[in-house]
Coordinates of C-alpha atoms in Angstrom, one line a residue:
M1 CA -32.0 -7.2 4.7
K2 CA -34.2 -8.9 7.2
L3 CA -36.1 -6.9 10.0
T4 CA -36.4 -8.2 13.5
R5 CA -39.7 -8.9 15.0
K6 CA -39.3 -5.7 17.1
E7 CA -38.6 -3.7 14.0
K8 CA -41.5 -5.2 12.3
S9 CA -43.7 -4.1 15.2
E10 CA -42.2 -0.6 15.1
L11 CA -43.4 -0.3 11.5
I12 CA -46.9 -1.6 12.0
F13 CA -47.0 0.9 15.1
E14 CA -45.5 3.6 12.9
G15 CA -48.3 2.8 10.3
F16 CA -51.4 2.8 12.7
I17 CA -50.0 6.2 14.4
T18 CA -49.9 7.6 10.8
V19 CA -53.2 6.6 9.8
G20 CA -54.8 7.7 13.1
L21 CA -53.1 11.1 12.7
I22 CA -54.3 11.6 9.3
Y23 CA -57.7 10.6 10.2
L24 CA -58.0 13.3 12.9
L25 CA -56.3 15.8 10.8
Y26 CA -58.7 15.2 7.9
L27 CA -61.6 14.8 10.0
A28 CA -61.1 18.4 11.1
V29 CA -60.4 19.6 7.7
L30 CA -63.7 17.9 6.5
I31 CA -65.6 19.5 9.3
I32 CA -64.2 23.0 9.0
F33 CA -64.7 22.9 5.1
D34 CA -68.2 21.5 5.5
R35 CA -69.3 24.8 7.8
F36 CA -67.4 26.9 5.4
V37 CA -69.5 25.7 2.4
Y38 CA -72.8 26.0 4.0
T39 CA -72.2 29.7 5.1
S40 CA -71.2 30.6 1.6
P41 CA -74.0 30.4 -0.7
D42 CA -71.9 31.1 -3.7
L43 CA -69.7 28.1 -3.0
V44 CA -72.8 26.0 -2.6
N45 CA -74.0 26.9 -6.2
N46 CA -70.4 26.3 -7.8
I47 CA -70.2 23.0 -5.9
W48 CA -73.7 21.9 -7.2
I49 CA -72.5 23.1 -10.9
F50 CA -69.3 21.0 -10.3
K51 CA -70.9 17.8 -9.1
N52 CA -73.8 17.6 -11.5
S53 CA -70.9 17.6 -14.2
F54 CA -68.7 15.1 -12.6
T55 CA -69.3 11.3 -13.1
I56 CA -67.4 8.1 -12.6
G57 CA -68.1 6.0 -15.6
E58 CA -71.7 6.1 -16.2
R59 CA -72.5 7.1 -12.7
Q60 CA -73.2 10.7 -11.6
V61 CA -71.6 11.9 -8.3
H62 CA -74.1 13.9 -6.3
S63 CA -72.0 14.4 -3.0
Y64 CA -69.0 16.7 -3.1
K65 CA -67.9 15.0 0.2
L66 CA -67.2 11.7 -1.6
I67 CA -65.1 13.5 -4.1
F68 CA -63.5 15.2 -1.5
V69 CA -62.6 12.4 1.0
T70 CA -61.5 10.3 -2.1
L71 CA -58.6 12.9 -2.7
L72 CA -57.8 13.0 1.1
V73 CA -57.6 9.0 1.0
I74 CA -55.2 9.1 -1.8
V75 CA -53.1 11.8 -0.4
A76 CA -53.1 9.8 2.9
M77 CA -52.0 6.7 1.0
I78 CA -49.1 8.6 -0.4
V79 CA -48.1 10.2 3.1
L80 CA -48.3 6.5 4.8
F81 CA -46.3 5.2 2.2
W82 CA -43.6 7.8 2.5
R83 CA -43.4 7.5 6.5
L84 CA -43.2 3.8 6.2
K85 CA -40.4 3.9 3.8
R86 CA -38.4 6.7 5.8
R87 CA -38.7 4.8 9.1
Y88 CA -37.6 1.4 6.9
K89 CA -34.6 3.6 5.7
Q90 CA -33.8 4.5 9.2
M91 CA -33.6 0.9 10.2
Q92 CA -31.5 0.2 7.8
L93 CA -29.1 2.6 8.7
R94 CA -29.3 1.6 12.1
H95 CA -28.4 -1.7 11.1
V96 CA -25.2 -0.4 9.0
I97 CA -24.3 1.8 12.1
S98 CA -24.3 -1.3 14.2
E99 CA -22.0 -3.3 11.7
L100 CA -19.8 -0.7 11.6
H101 CA -19.6 -0.6 15.1
Y102 CA -18.6 -4.1 15.4
I103 CA -15.9 -3.9 12.6
A104 CA -14.4 -1.1 14.8
E105 CA -14.2 -3.2 18.0
G106 CA -11.6 -5.0 15.8
H107 CA -13.4 -7.5 13.9
Y108 CA -11.7 -6.2 10.7
D109 CA -12.4 -9.4 8.7
H110 CA -16.5 -9.1 8.9
R111 CA -18.2 -7.4 6.3
I112 CA -21.7 -6.3 6.0
P113 CA -23.6 -9.2 5.2
F114 CA -26.6 -7.6 3.5
K115 CA -27.6 -5.6 0.3
L116 CA -29.4 -2.7 0.2
S117 CA -30.9 -0.8 -2.8
G118 CA -29.9 2.7 -4.1
D119 CA -27.3 4.8 -2.5
M120 CA -27.3 2.7 0.7
N121 CA -25.6 0.0 -1.1
K122 CA -23.0 2.5 -2.5
V123 CA -22.3 3.7 1.1
I124 CA -22.0 0.1 2.1
D125 CA -19.6 -0.7 -1.0
S126 CA -17.5 2.5 0.1
I127 CA -17.3 1.1 3.8
H128 CA -15.9 -2.1 2.6
V129 CA -13.4 -0.4 0.4
L130 CA -12.4 1.6 3.3
V131 CA -11.8 -1.1 5.6
D132 CA -10.1 -3.0 3.1
S133 CA -7.8 0.1 2.7
T134 CA -7.2 0.3 6.4
V135 CA -6.4 -3.1 7.0
S136 CA -4.0 -3.0 4.2
A137 CA -2.4 -0.1 5.9
M138 CA -2.3 -1.7 9.2
E139 CA -0.7 -4.6 7.8
E140 CA 1.9 -2.4 6.0
E141 CA 2.6 -0.7 9.3
R142 CA 3.0 -3.8 11.0
K143 CA 5.4 -5.1 8.5
I144 CA 7.4 -1.7 8.7
E145 CA 7.5 -2.4 12.5
Q146 CA 8.7 -5.8 12.0
S147 CA 11.1 -4.6 9.6
K148 CA 12.5 -2.1 12.0
D149 CA 12.8 -4.9 14.6
E150 CA 14.7 -6.8 12.3
L151 CA 16.9 -4.2 11.1
I152 CA 17.9 -3.2 14.9
T153 CA 18.4 -7.3 15.4
N154 CA 20.8 -7.6 12.4
V155 CA 22.7 -4.3 13.1
S156 CA 23.6 -5.2 16.5
H157 CA 24.5 -8.7 15.7
D158 CA 26.9 -7.3 12.8
I159 CA 28.2 -4.7 15.1
R160 CA 28.5 -6.8 18.3
T161 CA 30.8 -9.4 16.6
P162 CA 33.7 -7.1 15.7
L163 CA 33.1 -4.9 18.7
T164 CA 33.5 -7.9 21.1
S165 CA 36.6 -9.0 19.3
I166 CA 38.3 -5.2 19.4
I167 CA 37.4 -4.8 23.1
G168 CA 38.6 -8.2 23.6
Y169 CA 42.1 -7.7 22.2
L170 CA 42.3 -3.9 23.4
G171 CA 41.6 -5.5 26.8
L172 CA 44.5 -7.7 26.5
I173 CA 46.6 -4.9 25.5
E174 CA 45.5 -2.9 28.3
D175 CA 46.2 -5.7 30.9
K176 CA 49.7 -6.3 29.0
Q177 CA 48.8 -9.7 28.6
Y178 CA 51.3 -10.5 25.6
Q179 CA 54.8 -12.0 25.3
S180 CA 56.2 -10.0 22.7
Q181 CA 56.0 -7.1 20.2
E182 CA 55.1 -9.4 17.4
E183 CA 52.1 -10.4 19.6
L184 CA 51.3 -6.9 20.3
L185 CA 51.2 -5.8 16.7
K186 CA 49.2 -9.1 15.9
Y187 CA 46.5 -8.0 18.7
T188 CA 46.5 -4.3 17.4
H189 CA 46.2 -5.5 13.8
T190 CA 43.5 -7.7 14.5
A191 CA 41.6 -5.0 16.5
Y192 CA 42.1 -2.5 13.3
I193 CA 40.5 -5.2 11.0
K194 CA 37.4 -5.5 12.9
A195 CA 37.2 -1.9 13.1
K196 CA 37.4 -1.5 9.6
Q197 CA 34.3 -4.1 9.3
M198 CA 32.4 -2.1 11.7
K199 CA 33.2 1.3 9.3
I200 CA 32.1 -0.7 6.3
L201 CA 28.7 -1.7 8.2
V202 CA 27.9 1.7 9.3
E203 CA 28.7 3.3 6.0
D204 CA 26.5 0.6 4.1
L205 CA 23.6 1.3 6.7
F206 CA 23.9 5.0 6.2
E207 CA 24.1 4.5 2.3
Y208 CA 21.0 2.4 2.3
T209 CA 18.9 4.6 4.6
K210 CA 19.9 7.5 2.4
V211 CA 18.9 6.0 -0.9
R212 CA 15.7 4.4 0.5
Q213 CA 14.3 7.9 0.7
H214 CA 12.1 8.8 -2.4
T215 CA 13.3 12.6 -2.0
T216 CA 17.1 11.7 -2.3
P217 CA 18.2 14.2 -4.8
L218 CA 20.2 13.0 -8.1
N219 CA 23.1 14.7 -9.2
L220 CA 22.3 13.8 -13.0
T221 CA 25.0 14.0 -15.6
Q222 CA 25.4 12.8 -19.2
F223 CA 28.0 9.8 -19.8
D224 CA 28.6 7.0 -21.9
M225 CA 27.4 3.7 -20.2
V226 CA 29.8 1.7 -22.2
K227 CA 33.1 3.7 -21.3
L228 CA 31.8 3.6 -17.7
L229 CA 31.6 -0.1 -17.7
E230 CA 35.3 -0.4 -19.0
Q231 CA 36.6 1.6 -16.5
L232 CA 35.0 -0.6 -13.9
A233 CA 36.1 -3.8 -15.3
A234 CA 40.2 -2.2 -15.4
D235 CA 39.5 -1.2 -11.7
F236 CA 38.7 -4.5 -10.7
E237 CA 41.1 -6.2 -12.8
L238 CA 43.6 -7.0 -10.1
D239 CA 41.1 -8.3 -7.4
A240 CA 39.8 -10.7 -10.4
K241 CA 43.3 -11.8 -11.0
K242 CA 43.9 -12.8 -7.2
K243 CA 40.5 -15.0 -7.5
N244 CA 41.9 -16.5 -10.9
M245 CA 39.1 -14.8 -12.8
V246 CA 38.8 -12.3 -15.8
I247 CA 36.4 -9.5 -16.5
E248 CA 35.1 -8.7 -19.7
V249 CA 32.7 -6.1 -21.2
I250 CA 30.4 -7.2 -24.1
Q251 CA 29.2 -4.2 -26.0
P252 CA 27.1 -4.5 -29.0
D253 CA 26.7 -0.7 -29.0
S254 CA 29.6 1.1 -29.3
E255 CA 28.5 4.0 -27.3
I256 CA 25.4 4.4 -24.8
M257 CA 24.7 8.1 -23.9
M258 CA 22.6 8.4 -20.8
E259 CA 21.8 10.4 -18.1
A260 CA 22.1 9.4 -14.4
D261 CA 23.8 10.0 -11.0
T262 CA 27.4 8.6 -12.0
E263 CA 28.4 8.4 -8.4
K264 CA 25.3 6.3 -7.3
I265 CA 25.5 4.1 -10.4
V266 CA 29.2 3.2 -9.9
R267 CA 28.1 2.2 -6.5
V268 CA 25.6 -0.4 -7.8
F269 CA 28.2 -1.8 -10.3
N270 CA 31.0 -2.1 -7.5
N271 CA 28.5 -4.1 -5.4
L272 CA 27.5 -6.4 -8.2
I273 CA 31.2 -7.2 -9.4
S274 CA 32.3 -7.1 -5.5
N275 CA 29.5 -9.7 -4.8
A276 CA 30.4 -11.9 -8.3
L277 CA 34.2 -12.1 -6.9
K278 CA 33.4 -13.0 -3.3
Y279 CA 30.8 -15.4 -4.0
G280 CA 31.3 -16.7 -7.4
V281 CA 33.7 -19.3 -5.9
G282 CA 35.2 -21.7 -8.7
G283 CA 34.2 -19.3 -11.3
K284 CA 36.5 -18.0 -14.2
K285 CA 34.7 -15.3 -15.8
I286 CA 32.8 -12.2 -14.9
S287 CA 30.9 -10.9 -18.0
I288 CA 29.3 -7.3 -18.2
E289 CA 26.8 -6.6 -21.1
A290 CA 25.2 -3.5 -22.0
Q291 CA 22.6 -3.1 -24.8
K292 CA 20.4 -0.2 -25.9
V293 CA 16.7 -1.1 -26.3
G294 CA 14.3 1.6 -27.1
K295 CA 14.4 4.4 -24.3
E296 CA 16.4 2.3 -21.8
V297 CA 19.5 0.5 -21.3
I298 CA 19.6 -3.1 -20.4
I299 CA 22.9 -4.3 -18.4
S300 CA 23.7 -7.6 -17.1
V301 CA 26.4 -8.7 -14.6
S302 CA 27.0 -12.7 -14.8
N303 CA 29.5 -15.0 -13.4
D304 CA 29.7 -18.8 -13.7
G305 CA 30.2 -19.5 -10.3
P306 CA 27.8 -21.8 -8.2
E307 CA 24.1 -21.7 -8.9
I308 CA 22.2 -19.6 -6.3
P309 CA 19.0 -21.6 -4.9
E310 CA 15.5 -20.9 -6.1
A311 CA 14.6 -20.0 -2.6
S312 CA 17.0 -17.5 -2.1
L313 CA 16.5 -15.6 -5.5
N314 CA 13.4 -13.6 -4.4
Q315 CA 15.2 -12.5 -1.0
L316 CA 18.7 -11.6 -2.5
F317 CA 17.6 -7.6 -2.3
D318 CA 16.4 -8.0 1.1
R319 CA 18.4 -6.0 3.6
F320 CA 21.0 -7.9 5.6
Y321 CA 20.0 -11.3 3.5
R322 CA 22.9 -13.7 2.7
V323 CA 22.7 -16.9 1.0
E324 CA 24.8 -18.2 3.4
E325 CA 23.0 -19.0 6.5
S326 CA 25.5 -18.2 9.2
R327 CA 26.1 -14.5 9.1
S328 CA 29.7 -14.9 9.2
Q329 CA 31.9 -12.1 7.8
E330 CA 34.7 -13.8 6.4
T331 CA 33.5 -12.8 3.0
G332 CA 33.4 -9.1 4.1
G333 CA 29.6 -8.4 3.2
T334 CA 27.3 -6.5 5.6
G335 CA 24.2 -8.0 3.5
L336 CA 23.2 -4.6 2.7
G337 CA 25.0 -4.1 -1.1
L338 CA 22.1 -5.5 -3.0
A339 CA 19.7 -3.7 -1.3
I340 CA 21.5 -0.3 -1.8
A341 CA 21.9 -1.5 -5.6
Q342 CA 18.0 -2.1 -5.9
S343 CA 17.0 1.4 -4.1
I344 CA 19.6 3.0 -6.4
V345 CA 18.2 1.6 -9.5
A346 CA 14.7 2.3 -8.3
L347 CA 15.5 6.2 -7.6
H348 CA 16.6 6.3 -11.3
G349 CA 13.1 4.9 -12.3
G350 CA 14.7 1.4 -13.2
Y351 CA 14.3 -2.0 -11.8
I352 CA 16.9 -5.0 -11.0
Y353 CA 16.4 -8.7 -10.8
A354 CA 18.4 -12.1 -10.5
K355 CA 18.3 -15.2 -12.5
S356 CA 20.4 -18.4 -11.8
D357 CA 21.2 -21.9 -13.1
K358 CA 23.9 -24.4 -13.3
E359 CA 25.7 -22.2 -16.0
L360 CA 25.7 -18.8 -15.3
T361 CA 24.1 -16.3 -12.2
R362 CA 23.0 -13.2 -13.8
F363 CA 21.6 -9.8 -12.6
V364 CA 20.0 -7.7 -14.7
L365 CA 19.1 -4.0 -14.6
H366 CA 16.7 -2.1 -16.7
L367 CA 17.5 1.9 -16.5
P368 CA 15.8 4.7 -18.5
L369 CA 18.3 6.7 -20.8
K370 CA 16.5 10.1 -19.7
Q371 CA 15.6 11.1 -16.4
V372 CA 12.6 12.9 -15.7
Q373 CA 13.2 15.5 -13.2
N374 CA 10.7 16.9 -10.8
S375 CA 10.9 19.7 -8.0
E376 CA 12.7 17.4 -5.8
T377 CA 15.5 16.2 -7.9
K378 CA 18.3 18.3 -8.9

């Protein structure tokens, strides 16, 4: 750390003041000691014996004052050094505080530009760590606020579209602007379909906010994952036929016993299979494969539909994200299905990711066979 001209002057002034005070103090001590010596005959004799026996090299010292002054000079040098060092550390601390005030004014990318010795350097390193963590927390808070704004925007958009249709058709009915009973039924049916879309969105939004909380309790039960997947395939068999697709379950293991919240796990696979049916246009097959590996089960849900662009893969699990750029609800999706699936898998201590190429689009889940319960999980 470089000192300013003013600080150097302060150090020099401090040195002169210290030397002056020590000189006056020592002069007073020497005078008092000198008077005390000459008023005590026994002390004079002892000093005479001591100085006759005290030599520096080959030279004998005949004055006790020289010995005394020498000791005082040594002590004075130590005191002077201590005083200047303490003042220098005060100046260092003043520089650190000044830098802290500059950072606190909003210059969070600024770092203290000098190195100090000893504990002061540890303090500076700790300050840098604290600033970095504060900046990270602020950035995280900014992202959360931005995410909340996006959530409100997306929910408003997805609710407004069907709500506008409902109000429009009910307005036509209210004003009796229909020509026949068939036209009336058409208006009410359209309003009913749009109301169901809103209900699905609200339910998905509620489920998403619930599973996003890490304190959400899991109703854990023991079950066979293979049988669960076979049952899910059977449940979707009719929907698959309507899409000219088949669902197959590949099971290297005849039985995979595990512990999880079956209701939430079923919701995960419902979302994945529904997505495969909705967006796997032109595909012929949906494959579900489960395999036990060590202390976890690896499950993949794949379809041979269109490839998902690379740029979209990392955003698939973001809430309200859809590969289709228009936010149309022709497919019936809310954009929350995969976000809900990811949150449920995370609640179980697992993870999920997607891979896609020209042949297959695959969603892969890793789930532990046994859950570690804590005080908040029942």
